[in-house]
Each structure stands twice: as C-alpha cells, then as structure tokens.
Amino acid sequence: MKILLTGFEPFGEKDINPSQMVVDAISGQKYSETELVKALLPVHHNLGPKTLNTLLKEQEPDAVIAFGLATGRPKISLERLAINWMDYRIADNAGIKINNQPIFMDAPAAYFATLPIESMHEALAKENIPGEISLSAGTYLCNQVFFTLMHEISVQKLRIKAGFIHLPALPEQAANSEKVIPSMSLDMEIMAAQIMITQLIQSLQE
Ligand code: PCA
C-alpha cells in the first residue's frame, strides 16, 4: 500500500511551515508494508492544486493525507468538508489574491473527506493529543488543494481515501508572533501524524 503525504511551503510572513516539517520527519519511516511518499506543495493558486493532481497520476496512492498550517487553531484539525469556494485573506506566494469565486464552476458545493477522521480523532484523544473534527478548512490554498483533490478523485472515480489535516503553529512561531497565538510542539505534531497514519492503515486493511 502507498500513502501520499503532502505538506505546504511557508507562506505570508512565515518562514517555516510545520506541515512541511512533519511530513519530512515521518516520510522516511516504515509502516510495515505501507510505503509513505512525501511531497511539498507550493502556496500558489495554480501550481498547488496542479502539483497534487500530477502526484495522484504518477504515484497512484491508496490514500492521501494533505497537511497544512492553521495559525490560531489550538488543536489538530481533522477537516470534514472541502468547499467549492476561494476567498484568500492574503496573497499566495506569487502575489495573487483571489476573492469570492468558486474553485470550479461546474463542481458540487462541497465534498466530504474520506479519511477515517472519527477514529483518527479518537486515537489522538486516547494519547491526550488535542484534536478536533473541523467543518471548514478555510477559503485559502489548503481548502483549494483539498477540494481539487476530492474533485479529481470523484471525477476520475479513483479508489483513494483522502482528506486534509490542519496543524497548529509551532512554539517558535508563537514566541515570535506579535499576536497571542496557540501552539503545539513539533514532537507532538509528529506523534499525532503517526497515530493518524496508523488509523488510516487499519481502515485501508478493513
Ligand atoms: N496553510 C494555508 C495554506 C498553506 C498552509 O500551510 C491554509 O490554511 O490555507
């Protein structure tokens, strides 16, 4: 089995992105028969979704977990819904800011994640890692990549379980922020990713 893990490059004022660091840390690890493939996505209105679609074709994974940073969120957010809407708060890394537009004119309003988010959430809680099921991945690149991923899987009728996980900022980001923001250690985020992958592998074997 093969699981594709993606992280995002830094964006906005930030010079690190925990999603990239978590994916880097775990992709070398062995999960019995499961191969973990990692990729870094650009925070770019066109290249972000396009890179992921190309990876789906090239890698033919059994599952995809896309990770991103959600500054201000205190818990690991297991996203339930990808919505067909873009309303960027800030420009992407190419300086483009898209506001109040659907991602695709002829696509459904939303897709549900097909990762086992309930059991992943329970498994996090058992290890005392703060996690939550979230109803919105926002209206920026993370949601756009998530929606494009679910749309591609639906249109191509692929048998791939997929979803999106938002990670809190790291302590060093909180320490250097002018605003008061919650944070979680990189070690805990890595442990959370490992726990969620284990749950995913179990569900792929069922
Ligand atoms: N977080 C942004 C985009 C890239 C990332 O890591 C988001 O939540 O949309």
CSV table of C-alpha atoms and ligand atoms in Angstrom, one decimal:
chain,number,residue,atom,x,y,z
A,1,MET,CA,0.0,0.0,0.0
A,2,LYS,CA,1.1,3.5,-0.6
A,3,ILE,CA,0.1,6.7,1.3
A,4,LEU,CA,0.9,10.1,-0.2
A,5,LEU,CA,1.7,12.8,2.4
A,6,THR,CA,1.8,16.4,1.4
A,7,GLY,CA,3.0,19.5,3.3
A,8,PHE,CA,3.0,23.1,2.2
A,9,GLU,CA,5.9,25.5,1.8
A,10,PRO,CA,6.0,28.6,4.1
A,11,PHE,CA,3.7,31.5,3.1
A,12,GLY,CA,2.8,35.0,4.1
A,13,GLU,CA,5.1,36.4,6.8
A,14,LYS,CA,6.1,33.0,7.9
A,15,ASP,CA,9.5,31.4,7.3
A,16,ILE,CA,8.6,27.9,8.4
A,17,ASN,CA,5.6,25.6,7.9
A,18,PRO,CA,5.1,22.8,10.4
A,19,SER,CA,3.2,20.8,7.7
A,20,GLN,CA,6.4,20.5,5.7
A,21,MET,CA,8.5,19.6,8.8
A,22,VAL,CA,6.0,16.9,10.0
A,23,VAL,CA,5.9,15.3,6.5
A,24,ASP,CA,9.7,15.4,6.2
A,25,ALA,CA,10.0,13.8,9.7
A,26,ILE,CA,7.7,10.8,9.1
A,27,SER,CA,8.0,10.0,5.4
A,28,GLY,CA,11.3,8.1,5.9
A,29,GLN,CA,9.7,5.8,8.5
A,30,LYS,CA,8.5,2.3,7.9
A,31,TYR,CA,4.9,1.3,8.5
A,32,SER,CA,5.1,-2.5,7.9
A,33,GLU,CA,4.0,-3.0,4.3
A,34,THR,CA,2.9,0.6,3.7
A,35,GLU,CA,5.1,3.0,1.7
A,36,LEU,CA,4.9,6.7,2.7
A,37,VAL,CA,5.6,9.1,-0.2
A,38,LYS,CA,6.1,12.7,0.6
A,39,ALA,CA,5.7,15.9,-1.4
A,40,LEU,CA,5.9,19.6,-0.9
A,41,LEU,CA,3.1,21.8,-2.4
A,42,PRO,CA,3.7,25.4,-3.4
A,43,VAL,CA,1.3,28.0,-1.9
A,44,HIS,CA,0.3,29.1,-5.4
A,45,HIS,CA,-3.2,29.4,-6.8
A,46,ASN,CA,-2.4,27.2,-9.8
A,47,LEU,CA,0.7,25.2,-9.0
A,48,GLY,CA,-0.5,24.0,-5.6
A,49,PRO,CA,-3.5,22.0,-6.9
A,50,LYS,CA,-1.7,21.1,-10.1
A,51,THR,CA,1.2,19.6,-8.3
A,52,LEU,CA,-1.1,17.4,-6.2
A,53,ASN,CA,-3.1,16.2,-9.3
A,54,THR,CA,0.2,15.3,-11.1
A,55,LEU,CA,1.2,13.3,-8.0
A,56,LEU,CA,-2.1,11.4,-8.0
A,57,LYS,CA,-1.4,10.2,-11.5
A,58,GLU,CA,2.3,9.5,-11.0
A,59,GLN,CA,2.1,7.8,-7.6
A,60,GLU,CA,-1.3,6.1,-7.8
A,61,PRO,CA,-1.6,6.1,-4.0
A,62,ASP,CA,-4.2,4.2,-1.9
A,63,ALA,CA,-4.7,7.2,0.3
A,64,VAL,CA,-3.7,10.9,0.6
A,65,ILE,CA,-3.3,13.0,3.7
A,66,ALA,CA,-2.6,16.6,2.9
A,67,PHE,CA,-1.3,18.7,5.8
A,68,GLY,CA,-1.3,22.5,6.2
A,69,LEU,CA,-0.7,25.1,8.9
A,70,ALA,CA,-3.7,26.8,10.6
A,71,THR,CA,-2.2,29.7,12.6
A,72,GLY,CA,-4.5,30.5,15.6
A,73,ARG,CA,-6.0,27.0,15.9
A,74,PRO,CA,-5.1,25.3,19.2
A,75,LYS,CA,-5.8,21.7,18.1
A,76,ILE,CA,-5.0,19.3,15.3
A,77,SER,CA,-8.0,19.9,12.9
A,78,LEU,CA,-9.3,16.9,11.0
A,79,GLU,CA,-11.2,18.6,8.2
A,80,ARG,CA,-14.6,17.1,7.3
A,81,LEU,CA,-15.5,19.3,4.4
A,82,ALA,CA,-13.8,20.8,1.3
A,83,ILE,CA,-15.9,23.6,-0.1
A,84,ASN,CA,-16.0,25.0,-3.7
A,85,TRP,CA,-15.0,28.5,-2.7
A,86,MET,CA,-11.9,30.7,-2.7
A,87,ASP,CA,-11.6,33.9,-0.7
A,88,TYR,CA,-8.0,34.5,0.1
A,89,ARG,CA,-7.2,36.5,3.2
A,90,ILE,CA,-3.7,37.2,1.9
A,91,ALA,CA,-2.0,36.8,-1.5
A,92,ASP,CA,-0.4,33.5,-2.4
A,93,ASN,CA,3.4,33.2,-2.8
A,94,ALA,CA,3.0,34.5,-6.4
A,95,GLY,CA,1.3,37.7,-5.1
A,96,ILE,CA,-2.1,36.6,-6.4
A,97,LYS,CA,-5.2,37.2,-4.2
A,98,ILE,CA,-8.4,35.5,-5.3
A,99,ASN,CA,-11.7,36.7,-3.7
A,100,ASN,CA,-15.2,35.3,-3.7
A,101,GLN,CA,-15.1,32.8,-6.5
A,102,PRO,CA,-15.9,29.1,-6.9
A,103,ILE,CA,-12.9,26.9,-7.5
A,104,PHE,CA,-14.7,25.1,-10.3
A,105,MET,CA,-18.0,26.5,-11.9
A,106,ASP,CA,-19.4,23.0,-12.7
A,107,ALA,CA,-18.5,21.2,-9.5
A,108,PRO,CA,-20.5,20.4,-6.3
A,109,ALA,CA,-20.6,22.9,-3.5
A,110,ALA,CA,-18.7,20.5,-1.2
A,111,TYR,CA,-17.1,17.1,-0.7
A,112,PHE,CA,-16.7,15.1,2.5
A,113,ALA,CA,-13.2,13.8,3.5
A,114,THR,CA,-13.0,10.1,3.1
A,115,LEU,CA,-10.3,9.6,5.7
A,116,PRO,CA,-11.4,7.8,8.9
A,117,ILE,CA,-11.5,11.1,10.7
A,118,GLU,CA,-13.7,9.9,13.6
A,119,SER,CA,-11.3,7.0,14.6
A,120,MET,CA,-8.3,9.2,14.0
A,121,HIS,CA,-9.8,11.8,16.3
A,122,GLU,CA,-10.5,9.1,19.0
A,123,ALA,CA,-7.0,7.7,18.7
A,124,LEU,CA,-5.5,11.2,19.2
A,125,ALA,CA,-7.7,11.7,22.3
A,126,LYS,CA,-6.5,8.4,23.8
A,127,GLU,CA,-3.0,9.7,23.7
A,128,ASN,CA,-4.0,13.1,25.1
A,129,ILE,CA,-3.2,15.0,21.9
A,130,PRO,CA,-5.6,17.9,21.3
A,131,GLY,CA,-7.6,17.2,18.2
A,132,GLU,CA,-11.0,18.2,16.7
A,133,ILE,CA,-13.2,17.5,13.8
A,134,SER,CA,-13.4,20.8,11.9
A,135,LEU,CA,-16.1,21.8,9.4
A,136,SER,CA,-14.0,24.3,7.4
A,137,ALA,CA,-10.5,24.3,6.0
A,138,GLY,CA,-11.0,28.0,5.3
A,139,THR,CA,-11.1,29.6,1.9
A,140,TYR,CA,-7.4,29.8,1.0
A,141,LEU,CA,-4.9,27.4,-0.5
A,142,CYS,CA,-5.4,24.5,1.9
A,143,ASN,CA,-9.2,24.3,1.2
A,144,GLN,CA,-8.5,24.8,-2.5
A,145,VAL,CA,-6.0,21.9,-2.7
A,146,PHE,CA,-8.3,19.8,-0.5
A,147,PHE,CA,-11.3,20.5,-2.8
A,148,THR,CA,-9.3,19.9,-6.0
A,149,LEU,CA,-8.0,16.6,-4.6
A,150,MET,CA,-11.6,15.4,-3.7
A,151,HIS,CA,-12.9,16.6,-7.1
A,152,GLU,CA,-10.2,14.8,-9.1
A,153,ILE,CA,-10.9,11.6,-7.1
A,154,SER,CA,-14.6,11.9,-7.8
A,155,VAL,CA,-14.3,12.8,-11.5
A,156,GLN,CA,-11.7,10.1,-12.2
A,157,LYS,CA,-13.6,7.6,-10.0
A,158,LEU,CA,-10.4,6.8,-8.1
A,159,ARG,CA,-10.4,4.4,-5.2
A,160,ILE,CA,-8.4,6.7,-2.9
A,161,LYS,CA,-9.1,7.7,0.6
A,162,ALA,CA,-8.3,11.4,1.1
A,163,GLY,CA,-8.5,14.3,3.4
A,164,PHE,CA,-6.9,17.3,4.9
A,165,ILE,CA,-5.4,17.9,8.4
A,166,HIS,CA,-4.6,21.4,9.7
A,167,LEU,CA,-1.8,21.7,12.2
A,168,PRO,CA,-1.3,24.4,14.9
A,169,ALA,CA,1.6,26.8,14.8
A,170,LEU,CA,4.9,25.7,16.4
A,171,PRO,CA,6.1,27.2,19.7
A,172,GLU,CA,8.8,29.2,17.9
A,173,GLN,CA,6.2,30.7,15.7
A,174,ALA,CA,4.0,31.7,18.7
A,175,ALA,CA,7.1,33.1,20.5
A,176,ASN,CA,7.9,35.3,17.5
A,177,SER,CA,4.4,36.4,16.8
A,178,GLU,CA,3.0,39.8,17.7
A,179,LYS,CA,-0.4,38.3,18.3
A,180,VAL,CA,-1.1,35.8,21.1
A,181,ILE,CA,-1.5,32.5,19.2
A,182,PRO,CA,-1.8,28.9,20.5
A,183,SER,CA,1.0,26.4,19.6
A,184,MET,CA,1.9,22.7,19.7
A,185,SER,CA,5.3,21.2,19.8
A,186,LEU,CA,6.7,19.6,16.6
A,187,ASP,CA,7.2,16.4,18.5
A,188,MET,CA,3.5,16.2,19.4
A,189,GLU,CA,2.5,17.1,15.8
A,190,ILE,CA,4.8,14.3,14.5
A,191,MET,CA,3.3,11.9,17.1
A,192,ALA,CA,-0.2,12.9,16.0
A,193,ALA,CA,0.6,12.3,12.3
A,194,GLN,CA,2.0,8.8,13.2
A,195,ILE,CA,-1.2,8.0,15.1
A,196,MET,CA,-3.5,9.2,12.3
A,197,ILE,CA,-1.5,7.2,9.7
A,198,THR,CA,-1.8,4.0,11.8
A,199,GLN,CA,-5.6,4.5,12.0
A,200,LEU,CA,-5.6,5.1,8.2
A,201,ILE,CA,-3.7,1.9,7.5
A,202,GLN,CA,-6.1,0.0,9.7
A,203,SER,CA,-9.0,1.3,7.8
A,204,LEU,CA,-7.4,0.5,4.4
A,205,GLN,CA,-7.0,-3.1,5.5
A,206,GLU,CA,-10.6,-3.5,6.5
B,1,PCA,N1,-1.9,26.8,5.3
B,1,PCA,C1,-2.7,27.7,4.4
B,1,PCA,C2,-2.1,27.4,3.1
B,1,PCA,C3,-0.8,26.7,3.3
B,1,PCA,C4,-0.8,26.3,4.7
B,1,PCA,O1,0.0,25.6,5.2
B,1,PCA,C5,-4.2,27.5,4.6
B,1,PCA,O2,-4.6,27.1,5.7
B,1,PCA,O3,-4.9,27.6,3.6
